[in-house]
Coordinates of N, CA, C and O in Angstrom, one line a residue:
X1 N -123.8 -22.6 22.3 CA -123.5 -23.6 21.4 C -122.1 -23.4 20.8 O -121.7 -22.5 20.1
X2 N -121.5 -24.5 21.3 CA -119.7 -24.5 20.2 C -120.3 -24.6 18.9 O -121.3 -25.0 18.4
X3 N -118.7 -24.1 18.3 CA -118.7 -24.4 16.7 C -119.2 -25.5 16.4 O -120.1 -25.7 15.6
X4 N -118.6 -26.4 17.0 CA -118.5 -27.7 16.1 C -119.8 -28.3 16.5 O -119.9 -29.3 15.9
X5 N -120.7 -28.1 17.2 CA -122.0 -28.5 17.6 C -122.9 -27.5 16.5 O -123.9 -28.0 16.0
X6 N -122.5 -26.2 16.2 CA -123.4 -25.6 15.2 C -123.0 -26.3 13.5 O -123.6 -26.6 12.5
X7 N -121.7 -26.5 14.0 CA -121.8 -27.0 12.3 C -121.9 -28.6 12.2 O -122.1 -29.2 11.1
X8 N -121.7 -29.2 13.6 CA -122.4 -30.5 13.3 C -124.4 -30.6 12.9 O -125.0 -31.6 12.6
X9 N -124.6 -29.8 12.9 CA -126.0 -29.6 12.9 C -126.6 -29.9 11.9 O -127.7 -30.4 11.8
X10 N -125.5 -29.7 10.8 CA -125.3 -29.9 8.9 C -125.2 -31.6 9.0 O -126.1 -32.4 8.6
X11 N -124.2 -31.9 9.6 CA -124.0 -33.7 9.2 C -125.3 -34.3 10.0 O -125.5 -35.5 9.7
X12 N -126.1 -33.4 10.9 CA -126.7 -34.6 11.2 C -128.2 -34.5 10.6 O -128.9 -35.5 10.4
X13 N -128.5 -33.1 10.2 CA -129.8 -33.0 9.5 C -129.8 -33.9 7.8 O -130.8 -34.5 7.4
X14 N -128.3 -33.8 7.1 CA -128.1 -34.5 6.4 C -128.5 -36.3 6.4 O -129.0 -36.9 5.5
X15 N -128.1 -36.6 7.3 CA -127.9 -38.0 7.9 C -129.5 -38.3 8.2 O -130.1 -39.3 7.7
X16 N -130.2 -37.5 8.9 CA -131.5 -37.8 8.8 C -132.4 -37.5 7.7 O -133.5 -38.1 7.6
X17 N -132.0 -36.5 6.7 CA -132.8 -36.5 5.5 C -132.2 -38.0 4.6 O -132.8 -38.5 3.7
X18 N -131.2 -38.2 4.8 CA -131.3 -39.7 4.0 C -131.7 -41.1 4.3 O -132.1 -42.0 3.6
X19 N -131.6 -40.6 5.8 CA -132.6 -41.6 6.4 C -134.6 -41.5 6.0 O -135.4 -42.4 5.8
X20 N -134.8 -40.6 6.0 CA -135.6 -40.3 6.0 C -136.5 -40.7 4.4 O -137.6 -41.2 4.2
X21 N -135.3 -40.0 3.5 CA -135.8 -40.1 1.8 C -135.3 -41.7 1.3 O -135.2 -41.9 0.1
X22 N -135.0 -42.9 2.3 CA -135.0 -44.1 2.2 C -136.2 -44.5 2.4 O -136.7 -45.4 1.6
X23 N -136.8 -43.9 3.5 CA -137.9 -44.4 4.4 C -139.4 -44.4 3.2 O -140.3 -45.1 3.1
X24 N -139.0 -43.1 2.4 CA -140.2 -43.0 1.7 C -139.9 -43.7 0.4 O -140.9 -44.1 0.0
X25 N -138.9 -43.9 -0.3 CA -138.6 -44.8 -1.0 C -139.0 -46.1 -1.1 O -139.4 -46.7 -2.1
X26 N -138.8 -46.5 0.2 CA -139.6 -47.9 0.3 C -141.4 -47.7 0.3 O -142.3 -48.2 -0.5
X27 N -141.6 -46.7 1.3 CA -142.8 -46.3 1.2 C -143.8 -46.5 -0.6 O -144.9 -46.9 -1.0
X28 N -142.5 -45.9 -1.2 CA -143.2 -45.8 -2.7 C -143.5 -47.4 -3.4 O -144.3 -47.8 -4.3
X29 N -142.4 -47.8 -2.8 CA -142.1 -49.2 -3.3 C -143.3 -50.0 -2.9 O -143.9 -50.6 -3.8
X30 N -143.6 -50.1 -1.6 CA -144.6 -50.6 -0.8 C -146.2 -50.5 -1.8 O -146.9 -51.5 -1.8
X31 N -146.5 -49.5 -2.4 CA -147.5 -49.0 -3.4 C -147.7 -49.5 -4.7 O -148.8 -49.6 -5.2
X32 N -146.4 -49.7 -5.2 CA -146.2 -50.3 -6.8 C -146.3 -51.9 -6.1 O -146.9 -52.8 -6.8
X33 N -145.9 -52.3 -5.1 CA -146.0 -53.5 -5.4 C -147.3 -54.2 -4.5 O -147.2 -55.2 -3.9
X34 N -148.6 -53.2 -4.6 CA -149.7 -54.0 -3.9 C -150.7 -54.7 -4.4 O -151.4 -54.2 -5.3
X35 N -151.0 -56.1 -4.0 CA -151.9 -56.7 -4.4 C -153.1 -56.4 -4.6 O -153.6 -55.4 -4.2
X36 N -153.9 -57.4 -5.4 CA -155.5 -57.1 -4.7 C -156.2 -57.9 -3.7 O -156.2 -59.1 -4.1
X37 N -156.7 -57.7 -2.7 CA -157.0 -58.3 -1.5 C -157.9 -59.6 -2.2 O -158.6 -59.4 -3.2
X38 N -157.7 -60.9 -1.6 CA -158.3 -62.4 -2.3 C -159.1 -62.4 -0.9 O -158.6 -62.3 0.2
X39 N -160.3 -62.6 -1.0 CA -161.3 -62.5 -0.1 C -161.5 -63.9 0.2 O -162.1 -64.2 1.2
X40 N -161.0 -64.9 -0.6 CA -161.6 -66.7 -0.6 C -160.4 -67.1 0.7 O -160.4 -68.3 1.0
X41 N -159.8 -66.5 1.2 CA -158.9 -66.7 2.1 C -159.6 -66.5 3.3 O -160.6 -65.8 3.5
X42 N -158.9 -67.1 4.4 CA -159.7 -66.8 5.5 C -158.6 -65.9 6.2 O -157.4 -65.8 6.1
X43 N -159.7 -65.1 7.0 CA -159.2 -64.0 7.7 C -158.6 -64.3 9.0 O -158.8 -65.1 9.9
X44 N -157.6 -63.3 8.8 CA -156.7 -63.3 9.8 C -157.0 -62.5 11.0 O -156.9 -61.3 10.8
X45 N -157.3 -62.9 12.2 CA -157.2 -61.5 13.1 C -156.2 -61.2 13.4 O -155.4 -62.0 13.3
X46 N -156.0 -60.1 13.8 CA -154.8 -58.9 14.4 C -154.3 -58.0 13.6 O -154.7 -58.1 12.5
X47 N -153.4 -57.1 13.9 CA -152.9 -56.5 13.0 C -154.0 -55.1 12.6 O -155.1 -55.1 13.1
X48 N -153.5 -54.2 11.9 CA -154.4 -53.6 11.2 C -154.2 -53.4 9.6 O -153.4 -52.6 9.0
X49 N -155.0 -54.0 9.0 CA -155.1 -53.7 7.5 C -154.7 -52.5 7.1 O -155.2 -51.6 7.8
X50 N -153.7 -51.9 6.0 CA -153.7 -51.2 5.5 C -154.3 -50.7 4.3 O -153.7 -51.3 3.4
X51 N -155.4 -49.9 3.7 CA -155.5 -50.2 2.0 C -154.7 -48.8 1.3 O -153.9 -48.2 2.1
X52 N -154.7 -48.3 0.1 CA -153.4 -47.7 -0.6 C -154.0 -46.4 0.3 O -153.1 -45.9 1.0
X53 N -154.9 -45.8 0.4 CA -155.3 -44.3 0.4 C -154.5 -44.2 1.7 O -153.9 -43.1 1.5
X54 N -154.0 -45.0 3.2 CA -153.8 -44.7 3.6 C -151.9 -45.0 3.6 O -151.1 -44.4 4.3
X55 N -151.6 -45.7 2.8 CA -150.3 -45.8 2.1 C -149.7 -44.3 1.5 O -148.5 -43.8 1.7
X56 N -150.8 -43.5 0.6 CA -151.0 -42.4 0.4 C -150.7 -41.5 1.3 O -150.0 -40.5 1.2
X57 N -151.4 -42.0 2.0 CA -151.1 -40.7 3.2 C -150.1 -40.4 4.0 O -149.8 -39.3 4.4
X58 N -149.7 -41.5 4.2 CA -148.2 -41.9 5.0 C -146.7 -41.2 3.6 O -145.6 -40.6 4.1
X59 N -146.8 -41.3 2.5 CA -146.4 -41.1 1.4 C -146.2 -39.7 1.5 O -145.1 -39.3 1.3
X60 N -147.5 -38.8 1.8 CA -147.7 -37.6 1.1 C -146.9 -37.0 2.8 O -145.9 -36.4 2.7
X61 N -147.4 -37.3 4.0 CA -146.8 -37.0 5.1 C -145.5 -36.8 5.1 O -145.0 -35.6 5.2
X62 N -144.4 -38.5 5.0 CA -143.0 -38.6 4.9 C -142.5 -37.4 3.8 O -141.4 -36.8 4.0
X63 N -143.2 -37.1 2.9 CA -142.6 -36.0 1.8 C -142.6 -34.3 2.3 O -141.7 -33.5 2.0
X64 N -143.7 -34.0 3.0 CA -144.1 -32.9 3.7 C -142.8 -32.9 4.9 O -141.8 -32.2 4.7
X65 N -143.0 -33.7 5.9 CA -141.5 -34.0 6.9 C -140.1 -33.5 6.2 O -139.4 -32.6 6.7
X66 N -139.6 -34.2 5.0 CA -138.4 -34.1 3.7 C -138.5 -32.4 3.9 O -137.9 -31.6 4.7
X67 N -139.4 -32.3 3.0 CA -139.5 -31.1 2.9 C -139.0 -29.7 3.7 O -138.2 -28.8 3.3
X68 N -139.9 -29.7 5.1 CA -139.4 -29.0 6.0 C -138.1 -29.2 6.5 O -137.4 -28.4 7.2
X69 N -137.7 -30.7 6.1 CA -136.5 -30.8 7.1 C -135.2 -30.2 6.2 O -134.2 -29.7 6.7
X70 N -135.4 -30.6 4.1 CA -134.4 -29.7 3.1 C -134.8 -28.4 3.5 O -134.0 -27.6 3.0
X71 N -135.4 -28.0 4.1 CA -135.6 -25.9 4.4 C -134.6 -25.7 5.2 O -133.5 -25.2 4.7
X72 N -134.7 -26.0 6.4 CA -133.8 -26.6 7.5 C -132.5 -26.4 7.4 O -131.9 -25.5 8.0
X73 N -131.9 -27.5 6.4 CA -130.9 -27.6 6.3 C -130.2 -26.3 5.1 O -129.2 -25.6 5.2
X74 N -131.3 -26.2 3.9 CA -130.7 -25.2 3.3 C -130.3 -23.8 4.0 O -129.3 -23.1 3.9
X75 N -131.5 -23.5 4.8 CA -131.2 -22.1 5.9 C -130.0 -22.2 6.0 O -129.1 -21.4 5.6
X76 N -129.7 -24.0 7.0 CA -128.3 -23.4 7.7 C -127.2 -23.7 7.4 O -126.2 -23.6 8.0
X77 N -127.5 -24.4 5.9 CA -126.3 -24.1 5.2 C -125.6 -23.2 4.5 O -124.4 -23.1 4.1
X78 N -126.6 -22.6 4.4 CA -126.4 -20.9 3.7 C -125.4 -20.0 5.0 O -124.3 -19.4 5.1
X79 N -125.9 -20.1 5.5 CA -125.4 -19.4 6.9 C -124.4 -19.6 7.0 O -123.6 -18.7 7.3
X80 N -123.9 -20.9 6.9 CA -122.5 -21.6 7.6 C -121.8 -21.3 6.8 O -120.8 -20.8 7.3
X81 N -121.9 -21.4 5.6 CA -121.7 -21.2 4.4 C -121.2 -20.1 4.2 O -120.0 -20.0 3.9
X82 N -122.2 -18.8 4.6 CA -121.2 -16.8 4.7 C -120.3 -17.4 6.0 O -119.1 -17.1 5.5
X83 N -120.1 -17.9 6.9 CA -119.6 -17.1 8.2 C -118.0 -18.2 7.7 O -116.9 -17.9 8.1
X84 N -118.1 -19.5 6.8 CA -116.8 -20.1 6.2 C -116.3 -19.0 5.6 O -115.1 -18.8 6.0
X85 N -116.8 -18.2 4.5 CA -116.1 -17.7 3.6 C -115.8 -16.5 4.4 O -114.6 -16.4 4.2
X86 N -115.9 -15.9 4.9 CA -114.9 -14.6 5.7 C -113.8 -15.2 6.3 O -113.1 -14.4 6.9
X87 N -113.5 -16.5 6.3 CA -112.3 -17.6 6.8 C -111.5 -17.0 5.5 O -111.8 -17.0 4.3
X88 N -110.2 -16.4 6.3 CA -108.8 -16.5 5.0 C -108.0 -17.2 4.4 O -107.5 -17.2 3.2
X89 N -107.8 -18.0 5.3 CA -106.8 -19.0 4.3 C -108.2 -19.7 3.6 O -109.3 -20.0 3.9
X90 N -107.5 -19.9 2.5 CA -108.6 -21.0 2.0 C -108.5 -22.9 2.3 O -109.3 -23.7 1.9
X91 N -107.3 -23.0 3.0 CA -107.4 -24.0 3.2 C -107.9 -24.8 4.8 O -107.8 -25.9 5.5
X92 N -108.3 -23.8 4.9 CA -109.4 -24.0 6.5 C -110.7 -23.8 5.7 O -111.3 -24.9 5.6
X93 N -111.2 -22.9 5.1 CA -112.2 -22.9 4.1 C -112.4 -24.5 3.8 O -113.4 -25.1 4.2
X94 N -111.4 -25.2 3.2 CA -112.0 -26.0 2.2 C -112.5 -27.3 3.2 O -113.4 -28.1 3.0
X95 N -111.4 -27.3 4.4 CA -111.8 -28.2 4.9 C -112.9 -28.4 5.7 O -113.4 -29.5 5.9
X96 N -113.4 -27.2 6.2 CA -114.6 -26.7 7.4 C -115.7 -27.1 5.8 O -116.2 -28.2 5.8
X97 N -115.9 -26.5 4.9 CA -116.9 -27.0 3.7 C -116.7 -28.3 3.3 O -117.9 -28.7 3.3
X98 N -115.8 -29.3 2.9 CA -115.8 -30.5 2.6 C -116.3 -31.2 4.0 O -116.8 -32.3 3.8
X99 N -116.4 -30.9 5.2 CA -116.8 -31.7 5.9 C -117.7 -31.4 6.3 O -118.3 -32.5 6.5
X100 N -118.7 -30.4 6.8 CA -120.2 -29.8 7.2 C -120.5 -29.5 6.2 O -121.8 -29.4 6.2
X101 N -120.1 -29.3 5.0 CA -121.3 -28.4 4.3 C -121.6 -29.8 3.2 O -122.8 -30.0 3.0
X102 N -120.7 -30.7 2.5 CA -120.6 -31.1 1.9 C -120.5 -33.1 2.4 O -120.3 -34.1 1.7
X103 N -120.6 -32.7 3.6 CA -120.2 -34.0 4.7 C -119.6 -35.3 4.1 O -120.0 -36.4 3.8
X104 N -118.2 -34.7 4.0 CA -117.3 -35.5 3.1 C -116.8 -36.4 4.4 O -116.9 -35.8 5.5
X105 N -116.2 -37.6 4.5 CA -114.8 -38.0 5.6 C -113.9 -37.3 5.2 O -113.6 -36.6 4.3
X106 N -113.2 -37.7 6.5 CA -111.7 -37.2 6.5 C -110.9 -37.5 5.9 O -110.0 -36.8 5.5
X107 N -111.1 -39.1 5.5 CA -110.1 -39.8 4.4 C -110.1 -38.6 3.0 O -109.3 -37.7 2.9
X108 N -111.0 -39.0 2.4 CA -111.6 -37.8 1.1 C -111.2 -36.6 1.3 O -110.5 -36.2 0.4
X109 N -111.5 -35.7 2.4 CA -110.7 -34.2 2.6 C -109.3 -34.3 2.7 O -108.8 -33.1 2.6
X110 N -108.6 -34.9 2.8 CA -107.4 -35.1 3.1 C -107.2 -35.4 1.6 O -106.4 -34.5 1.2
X111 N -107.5 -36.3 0.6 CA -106.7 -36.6 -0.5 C -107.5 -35.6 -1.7 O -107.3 -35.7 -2.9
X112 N -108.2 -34.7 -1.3 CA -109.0 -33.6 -2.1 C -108.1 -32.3 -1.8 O -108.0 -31.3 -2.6
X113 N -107.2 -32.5 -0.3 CA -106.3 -31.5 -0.1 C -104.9 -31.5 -1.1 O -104.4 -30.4 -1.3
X114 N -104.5 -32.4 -1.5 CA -103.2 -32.8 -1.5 C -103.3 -32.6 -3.7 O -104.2 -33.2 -4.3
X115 N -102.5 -31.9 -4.1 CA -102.4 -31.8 -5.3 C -101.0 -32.3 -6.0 O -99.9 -32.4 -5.4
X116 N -101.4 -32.6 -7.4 CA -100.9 -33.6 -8.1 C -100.6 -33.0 -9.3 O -101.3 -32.2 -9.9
X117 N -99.3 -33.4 -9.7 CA -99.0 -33.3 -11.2 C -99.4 -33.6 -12.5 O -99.7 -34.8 -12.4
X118 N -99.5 -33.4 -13.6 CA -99.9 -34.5 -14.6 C -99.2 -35.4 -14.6 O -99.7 -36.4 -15.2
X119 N -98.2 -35.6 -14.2 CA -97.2 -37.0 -13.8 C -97.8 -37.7 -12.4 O -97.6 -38.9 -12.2
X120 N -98.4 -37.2 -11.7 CA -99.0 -38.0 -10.7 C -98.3 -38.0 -9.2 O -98.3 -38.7 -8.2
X121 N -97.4 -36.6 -9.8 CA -96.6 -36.5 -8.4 C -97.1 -35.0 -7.3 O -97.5 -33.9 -7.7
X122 N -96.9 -35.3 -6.2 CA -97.5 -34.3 -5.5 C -96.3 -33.4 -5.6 O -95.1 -33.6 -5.6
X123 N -97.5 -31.9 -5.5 CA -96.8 -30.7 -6.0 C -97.0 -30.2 -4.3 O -96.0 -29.7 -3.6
X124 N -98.4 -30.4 -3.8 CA -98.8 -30.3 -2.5 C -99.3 -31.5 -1.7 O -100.2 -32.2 -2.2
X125 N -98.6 -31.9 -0.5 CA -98.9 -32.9 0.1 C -99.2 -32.9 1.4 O -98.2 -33.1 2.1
X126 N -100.4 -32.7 2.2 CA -100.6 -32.5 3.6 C -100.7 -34.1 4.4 O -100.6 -35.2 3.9
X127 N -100.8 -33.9 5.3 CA -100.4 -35.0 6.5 C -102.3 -34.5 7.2 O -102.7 -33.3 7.4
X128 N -102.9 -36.0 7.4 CA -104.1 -35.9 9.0 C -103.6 -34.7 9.7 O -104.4 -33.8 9.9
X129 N -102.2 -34.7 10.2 CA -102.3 -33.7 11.8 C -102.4 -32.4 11.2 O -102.8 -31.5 11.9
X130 N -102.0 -32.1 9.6 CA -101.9 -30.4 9.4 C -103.6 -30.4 9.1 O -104.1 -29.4 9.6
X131 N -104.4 -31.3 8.5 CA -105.3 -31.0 7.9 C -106.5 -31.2 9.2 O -107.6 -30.5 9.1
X132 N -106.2 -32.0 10.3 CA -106.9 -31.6 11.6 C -106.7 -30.1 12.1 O -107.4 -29.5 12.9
X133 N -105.6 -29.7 11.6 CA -105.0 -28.9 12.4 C -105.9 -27.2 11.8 O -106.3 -26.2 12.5
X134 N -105.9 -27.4 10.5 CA -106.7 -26.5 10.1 C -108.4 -26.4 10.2 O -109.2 -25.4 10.1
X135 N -108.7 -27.8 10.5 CA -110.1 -27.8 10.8 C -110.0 -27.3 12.2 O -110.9 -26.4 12.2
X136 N -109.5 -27.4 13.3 CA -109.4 -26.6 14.7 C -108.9 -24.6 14.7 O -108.9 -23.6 15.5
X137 N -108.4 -24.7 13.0 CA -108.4 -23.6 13.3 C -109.6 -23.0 12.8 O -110.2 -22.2 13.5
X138 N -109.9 -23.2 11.8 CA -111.5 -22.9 11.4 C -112.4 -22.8 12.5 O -113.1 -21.7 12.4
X139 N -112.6 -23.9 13.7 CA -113.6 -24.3 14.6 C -113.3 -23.0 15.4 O -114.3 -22.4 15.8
X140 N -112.1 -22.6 15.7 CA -112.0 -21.1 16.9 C -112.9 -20.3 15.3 O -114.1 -20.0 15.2
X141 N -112.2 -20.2 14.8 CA -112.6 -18.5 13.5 C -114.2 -18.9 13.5 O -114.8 -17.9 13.8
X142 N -114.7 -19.7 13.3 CA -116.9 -20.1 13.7 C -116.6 -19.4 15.0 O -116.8 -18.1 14.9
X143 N -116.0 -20.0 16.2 CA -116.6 -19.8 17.7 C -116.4 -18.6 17.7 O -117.0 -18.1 18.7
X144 N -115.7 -17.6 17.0 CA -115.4 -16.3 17.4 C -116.6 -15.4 16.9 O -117.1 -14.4 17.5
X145 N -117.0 -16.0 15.7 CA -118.5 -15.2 14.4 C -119.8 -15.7 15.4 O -120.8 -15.0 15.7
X146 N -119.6 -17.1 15.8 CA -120.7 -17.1 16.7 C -120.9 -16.4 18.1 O -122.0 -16.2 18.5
X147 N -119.8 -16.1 18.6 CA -119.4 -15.4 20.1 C -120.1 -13.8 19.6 O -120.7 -13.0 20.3
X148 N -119.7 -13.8 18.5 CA -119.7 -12.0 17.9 C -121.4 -11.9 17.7 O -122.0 -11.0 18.0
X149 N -122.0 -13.0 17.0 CA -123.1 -12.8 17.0 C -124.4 -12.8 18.2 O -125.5 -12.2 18.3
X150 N -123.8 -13.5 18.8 CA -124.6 -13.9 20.3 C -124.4 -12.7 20.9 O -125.5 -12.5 21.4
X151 N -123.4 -11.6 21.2 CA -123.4 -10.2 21.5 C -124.0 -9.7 21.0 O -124.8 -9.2 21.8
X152 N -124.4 -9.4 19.4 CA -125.0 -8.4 18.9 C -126.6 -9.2 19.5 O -127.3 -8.7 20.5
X153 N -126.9 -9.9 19.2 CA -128.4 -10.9 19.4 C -128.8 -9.9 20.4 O -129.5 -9.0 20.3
X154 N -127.9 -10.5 22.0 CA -128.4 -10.0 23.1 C -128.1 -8.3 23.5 O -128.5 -7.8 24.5
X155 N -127.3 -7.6 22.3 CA -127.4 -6.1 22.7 C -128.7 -5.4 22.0 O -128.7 -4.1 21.8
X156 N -130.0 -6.3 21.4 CA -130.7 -6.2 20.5 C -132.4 -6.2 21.8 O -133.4 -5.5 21.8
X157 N -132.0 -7.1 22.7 CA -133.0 -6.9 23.2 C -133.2 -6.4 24.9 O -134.3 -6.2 25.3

């Protein structure tokens, strides 16, 4: 696994826990707003009725799923997290964290890089190509901690 596949791993478990804590969102929504079944109507075939217990269930499920999948992510953010900070410059640091750990755009890391005066004038001003430039150097300094660890792994068994 490359760097940037291990630390995309962060943007995408993120992307599915918000997908996911939408999903039950509505789910909850779906609950507050149920009627009471009007029996003087005539029945419809098809479909399968739902009543709340099984709304419930689907509820208590989607949250159990959340759940295991915030473990997930916390593990391997923690992780990503030690093997950034033995990164020296801090400005590969900030960028490798504003974007996997914190799954910022690039627009945002880039004007989070760039520092200002109380006059409003830059003191520090980086350009896309320096601030890619340090996310590729980050991505070798991962592939090296990961290369290093996949050694120890396999001199292990």
């Amino acid at each position: 696994m490359t760097a940037k596949e291990y630390l995309n791993q962060l943007r995408t478990i993120d992307l599915r826990l918000r997908t996911m804590e939408s999903e039950l969102k509505k789910l909850r929504s779906d609950i507050c707003n149920l009627r009471a079944t009007d029996y003087s109507k005539d029945k419809i075939s098809g479909g399968q009725p739902m009543d709340i217990s099984d709304k419930v269930i689907r509820v208590i499920d989607e949250k159990d799923k959340i759940t295991a999948e915030w473990n997930t992510l916390l593990l391997l953010r923690n992780e990503a997290r030690g093997y950034i900070n033995t990164i020296q410059d801090y400005r590969v640091r900030h960028v490798l964290i504003e974007r996997y750990i914190d799954c910022r755009a690039w627009d945002y890391i880039l004007d989070s890089m760039n520092i200002r005066n109380s006059d409003g004038e830059y003191i520090e001003k980086y350009t896309p190509r320096q601030m890619y430039r340090y996310h590729s150097l980050g991505l070798k300094e991962i592939q090296e901690i990961l290369d290093k660890k996949q050694v120890n792994v396999s001199k292990c068994h």
